[in-house]
Amino acid sequence: MRTAFWLAGAAALVLANPAFAGDTIKIGFVSTFSGPTAVIGNDMRNSFELALDHIGRKMDGKPVEVIYEDDGQKPDVGKQKTEKLVQSDKVDFIVGYIWSNVLLASLKSAVDSQTFLISANAGPSQLAGELCSPYVFSTSWQNDQTPQAMGLYMNQKGVKSVFLIGPNYAAGKDMLAGVKSTFKGEVKGEEYTVWPSQLDFSAELSKARASGAESIFVFYPGAAGVQFLNQYAQAGLKSTMPLYTAFTVDELSLPLQKENALGVPGAQEWVNDLPNEQNKRFVADYRKKYPGLRPTYYGAQAYDAAQLINSAVVAVKGDTSKKGAMKAEMEKANFKSLRGAFKYGKNHIPVQSFYLQDVVKDAEGQLSLKTVATIVENDQDRFHDKCAMK
């Protein structure tokens, strides 16, 4: 069934009648713009808008129209909004998707309509494997990759045992599986919590303490990450059970986590201090355009998504009916990524480096994230061999 899903998309890419290329480049953007996690969606939107500023808000001379849709962090709503963008708005590209369950619910609508979808965050394993598609690209990662890098770092640190905690949805399962795939020590236990409503982790922390594990690994983005770190510190575990994370400490959560985040390492493919010129410009201009805010990896990935789209549109001289040529150009990753140069695997997931990040006080006395070391270079996701594309 899933192979047929891909083959249908591939055949359509070759055989479909060209669509009319309009006077504007229409982009749909699906993310979360309401509720506690709206800060993530807003950061993605901010960075996407900044990328458009940097290219003069035109692609190959054509004005860009962006239609932002709020998925409310709900798969059924995300699917409905994706269908609207495809069927009613007839967009050329769809971008965004924070949550893996929302993306999985929306994926078929985009692929069946032969509309290019660029995930700027969510990276479910199925997207890299059996549900890969000529029409789907990522400017982030496959979910397992970042925790895999943290597992490697834990090995380097000589960690002998760990207790795993994460939310019970697609990304949470991928994250904990990613750690287990590289960590060589003993997993003393793992707990999955109700997502996204559960914000009390006292029971899970008690189980971690009782397990006898040397350390804890946790994945909780957004408000859940703030709550977890607060409760971890309040439980007195910071001095006895070191915490290792993926996606729990970022520039959005850090002002709320404050001192609790010190000494809690994380892994990521983008950190704000990466030394390439494009990234320096992005960070500086983001802080000018949005005073009081700092960009995150969510935003950096959305910025790259805009640049990826622009590279495709320029390659076909604005004729977005040339889907085969746009696909070929996007596969080259021929743009200045904020993370530095990377390449795409056959499944359209980046092959890229991952860095150790730590929390430090900057020159202004504020807490910020800093690149400490490169954990792994040119990492390819472990599901690429399940992708039927050549």
GROMACS .gro file of N, CA and C in nm, residues 277-346:
model
  210
  277GLU      N    1   2.871   3.309   0.716
  277GLU     CA    2   2.825   3.447   0.699
  277GLU      C    3   2.673   3.458   0.688
  278GLN      N    4   2.611   3.362   0.618
  278GLN     CA    5   2.466   3.365   0.604
  278GLN      C    6   2.398   3.356   0.741
  279ASN      N    7   2.452   3.273   0.827
  279ASN     CA    8   2.393   3.257   0.960
  279ASN      C    9   2.415   3.381   1.046
  280LYS      N   10   2.532   3.440   1.036
  280LYS     CA   11   2.558   3.564   1.112
  280LYS      C   12   2.458   3.673   1.073
  281ARG      N   13   2.433   3.683   0.943
  281ARG     CA   14   2.337   3.784   0.896
  281ARG      C   15   2.196   3.752   0.946
  282PHE      N   16   2.158   3.626   0.940
  282PHE     CA   17   2.026   3.584   0.984
  282PHE      C   18   2.003   3.619   1.131
  283VAL      N   19   2.096   3.582   1.217
  283VAL     CA   20   2.081   3.606   1.361
  283VAL      C   21   2.074   3.756   1.390
  284ALA      N   22   2.163   3.834   1.328
  284ALA     CA   23   2.165   3.978   1.352
  284ALA      C   24   2.037   4.046   1.303
  285ASP      N   25   1.993   4.009   1.183
  285ASP     CA   26   1.874   4.073   1.127
  285ASP      C   27   1.747   4.028   1.197
  286TYR      N   28   1.744   3.904   1.244
  286TYR     CA   29   1.628   3.857   1.320
  286TYR      C   30   1.612   3.941   1.446
  287ARG      N   31   1.721   3.964   1.516
  287ARG     CA   32   1.714   4.039   1.642
  287ARG      C   33   1.678   4.185   1.618
  288LYS      N   34   1.715   4.238   1.501
  288LYS     CA   35   1.675   4.375   1.466
  288LYS      C   36   1.527   4.382   1.430
  289LYS      N   37   1.481   4.285   1.353
  289LYS     CA   38   1.342   4.286   1.305
  289LYS      C   39   1.243   4.254   1.416
  290TYR      N   40   1.286   4.170   1.511
  290TYR     CA   41   1.198   4.126   1.619
  290TYR      C   42   1.267   4.153   1.754
  291PRO      N   43   1.267   4.279   1.799
  291PRO     CA   44   1.340   4.316   1.921
  291PRO      C   45   1.296   4.233   2.041
  292GLY      N   46   1.394   4.192   2.119
  292GLY     CA   47   1.365   4.114   2.238
  292GLY      C   48   1.356   3.965   2.215
  293LEU      N   49   1.360   3.923   2.088
  293LEU     CA   50   1.351   3.781   2.055
  293LEU      C   51   1.482   3.730   1.996
  294ARG      N   52   1.505   3.601   2.012
  294ARG     CA   53   1.621   3.536   1.952
  294ARG      C   54   1.571   3.423   1.863
  295PRO      N   55   1.637   3.399   1.750
  295PRO     CA   56   1.591   3.292   1.661
  295PRO      C   57   1.623   3.154   1.719
  296THR      N   58   1.549   3.055   1.675
  296THR     CA   59   1.570   2.917   1.718
  296THR      C   60   1.596   2.829   1.598
  297TYR      N   61   1.623   2.701   1.626
  297TYR     CA   62   1.638   2.606   1.515
  297TYR      C   63   1.509   2.592   1.437
  298TYR      N   64   1.394   2.608   1.502
  298TYR     CA   65   1.267   2.606   1.430
  298TYR      C   66   1.269   2.712   1.319
  299GLY      N   67   1.310   2.833   1.359
  299GLY     CA   68   1.315   2.943   1.264
  299GLY      C   69   1.420   2.924   1.158
  300ALA      N   70   1.537   2.875   1.198
  300ALA     CA   71   1.644   2.853   1.100
  300ALA      C   72   1.601   2.755   0.992
  301GLN      N   73   1.526   2.653   1.031
  301GLN     CA   74   1.479   2.554   0.934
  301GLN      C   75   1.372   2.612   0.843
  302ALA      N   76   1.289   2.702   0.897
  302ALA     CA   77   1.189   2.769   0.813
  302ALA      C   78   1.256   2.865   0.716
  303TYR      N   79   1.360   2.935   0.763
  303TYR     CA   80   1.437   3.024   0.675
  303TYR      C   81   1.495   2.943   0.559
  304ASP      N   82   1.555   2.829   0.590
  304ASP     CA   83   1.612   2.745   0.484
  304ASP      C   84   1.505   2.695   0.388
  305ALA      N   85   1.385   2.671   0.439
  305ALA     CA   86   1.276   2.626   0.351
  305ALA      C   87   1.244   2.731   0.245
  306ALA      N   88   1.242   2.858   0.286
  306ALA     CA   89   1.218   2.966   0.190
  306ALA      C   90   1.329   2.972   0.086
  307GLN      N   91   1.452   2.953   0.129
  307GLN     CA   92   1.565   2.956   0.036
  307GLN      C   93   1.561   2.837  -0.059
  308LEU      N   94   1.520   2.721  -0.009
  308LEU     CA   95   1.507   2.602  -0.095
  308LEU      C   96   1.403   2.626  -0.204
  309ILE      N   97   1.288   2.679  -0.164
  309ILE     CA   98   1.183   2.710  -0.262
  309ILE      C   99   1.233   2.810  -0.365
  310ASN      N  100   1.300   2.914  -0.318
  310ASN     CA  101   1.351   3.016  -0.410
  310ASN      C  102   1.447   2.955  -0.512
  311SER      N  103   1.532   2.864  -0.468
  311SER     CA  104   1.627   2.801  -0.561
  311SER      C  105   1.554   2.726  -0.672
  312ALA      N  106   1.442   2.661  -0.636
  312ALA     CA  107   1.365   2.587  -0.735
  312ALA      C  108   1.296   2.680  -0.833
  313VAL      N  109   1.238   2.788  -0.781
  313VAL     CA  110   1.165   2.882  -0.867
  313VAL      C  111   1.261   2.952  -0.963
  314VAL      N  112   1.376   2.992  -0.914
  314VAL     CA  113   1.475   3.058  -1.000
  314VAL      C  114   1.524   2.962  -1.108
  315ALA      N  115   1.541   2.836  -1.074
  315ALA     CA  116   1.592   2.737  -1.171
  315ALA      C  117   1.498   2.718  -1.290
  316VAL      N  118   1.367   2.736  -1.266
  316VAL     CA  119   1.270   2.717  -1.376
  316VAL      C  120   1.221   2.852  -1.428
  317LYS      N  121   1.291   2.960  -1.391
  317LYS     CA  122   1.256   3.095  -1.436
  317LYS      C  123   1.110   3.130  -1.406
  318GLY      N  124   1.067   3.088  -1.287
  318GLY     CA  125   0.934   3.124  -1.240
  318GLY      C  126   0.822   3.036  -1.291
  319ASP      N  127   0.852   2.938  -1.376
  319ASP     CA  128   0.748   2.851  -1.431
  319ASP      C  129   0.729   2.730  -1.340
  320THR      N  130   0.639   2.743  -1.243
  320THR     CA  131   0.621   2.639  -1.142
  320THR      C  132   0.547   2.517  -1.195
  321SER      N  133   0.509   2.518  -1.323
  321SER     CA  134   0.452   2.397  -1.381
  321SER      C  135   0.560   2.292  -1.410
  322LYS      N  136   0.687   2.335  -1.409
  322LYS     CA  137   0.798   2.243  -1.439
  322LYS      C  138   0.842   2.171  -1.311
  323LYS      N  139   0.757   2.081  -1.268
  323LYS     CA  140   0.778   2.016  -1.139
  323LYS      C  141   0.902   1.926  -1.139
  324GLY      N  142   0.925   1.858  -1.249
  324GLY     CA  143   1.043   1.771  -1.256
  324GLY      C  144   1.172   1.850  -1.242
  325ALA      N  145   1.179   1.965  -1.307
  325ALA     CA  146   1.299   2.048  -1.299
  325ALA      C  147   1.315   2.109  -1.160
  326MET      N  148   1.203   2.146  -1.097
  326MET     CA  149   1.211   2.200  -0.961
  326MET      C  150   1.259   2.093  -0.864
  327LYS      N  151   1.207   1.973  -0.878
  327LYS     CA  152   1.251   1.863  -0.792
  327LYS      C  153   1.402   1.841  -0.808
  328ALA      N  154   1.449   1.838  -0.931
  328ALA     CA  155   1.591   1.815  -0.957
  328ALA      C  156   1.677   1.924  -0.894
  329GLU      N  157   1.630   2.048  -0.899
  329GLU     CA  158   1.707   2.157  -0.840
  329GLU      C  159   1.708   2.148  -0.688
  330MET      N  160   1.594   2.119  -0.628
  330MET     CA  161   1.589   2.110  -0.483
  330MET      C  162   1.676   1.997  -0.431
  331GLU      N  163   1.687   1.890  -0.507
  331GLU     CA  164   1.771   1.777  -0.466
  331GLU      C  165   1.918   1.816  -0.456
  332LYS      N  166   1.958   1.925  -0.521
  332LYS     CA  167   2.097   1.970  -0.515
  332LYS      C  168   2.128   2.046  -0.386
  333ALA      N  169   2.023   2.087  -0.311
  333ALA     CA  170   2.042   2.173  -0.193
  333ALA      C  171   2.135   2.289  -0.228
  334ASN      N  172   2.107   2.353  -0.341
  334ASN     CA  173   2.195   2.455  -0.398
  334ASN      C  174   2.155   2.595  -0.348
  335PHE      N  175   2.169   2.616  -0.217
  335PHE     CA  176   2.142   2.746  -0.159
  335PHE      C  177   2.229   2.759  -0.034
  336LYS      N  178   2.239   2.879   0.020
  336LYS     CA  179   2.324   2.901   0.136
  336LYS      C  180   2.246   2.872   0.264
  337SER      N  181   2.257   2.749   0.310
  337SER     CA  182   2.187   2.709   0.431
  337SER      C  183   2.250   2.773   0.554
  338LEU      N  184   2.167   2.804   0.652
  338LEU     CA  185   2.216   2.861   0.776
  338LEU      C  186   2.303   2.763   0.854
  339ARG      N  187   2.287   2.634   0.829
  339ARG     CA  188   2.368   2.535   0.901
  339ARG      C  189   2.499   2.508   0.829
  340GLY      N  190   2.521   2.572   0.713
  340GLY     CA  191   2.635   2.539   0.629
  340GLY      C  192   2.593   2.439   0.523
  341ALA      N  193   2.685   2.403   0.437
  341ALA     CA  194   2.653   2.315   0.325
  341ALA      C  195   2.606   2.178   0.375
  342PHE      N  196   2.505   2.126   0.309
  342PHE     CA  197   2.460   1.989   0.333
  342PHE      C  198   2.414   1.931   0.201
  343LYS      N  199   2.388   1.801   0.197
  343LYS     CA  200   2.334   1.738   0.078
  343LYS      C  201   2.210   1.659   0.116
  344TYR      N  202   2.132   1.621   0.016
  344TYR     CA  203   2.013   1.541   0.041
  344TYR      C  204   2.040   1.394   0.013
  345GLY      N  205   1.984   1.309   0.098
  345GLY     CA  206   1.978   1.168   0.067
  345GLY      C  207   1.870   1.144  -0.037
  346LYS      N  208   1.861   1.023  -0.087
  346LYS     CA  209   1.762   0.994  -0.192
  346LYS      C  210   1.619   1.014  -0.142
   0.00000   0.00000   0.00000
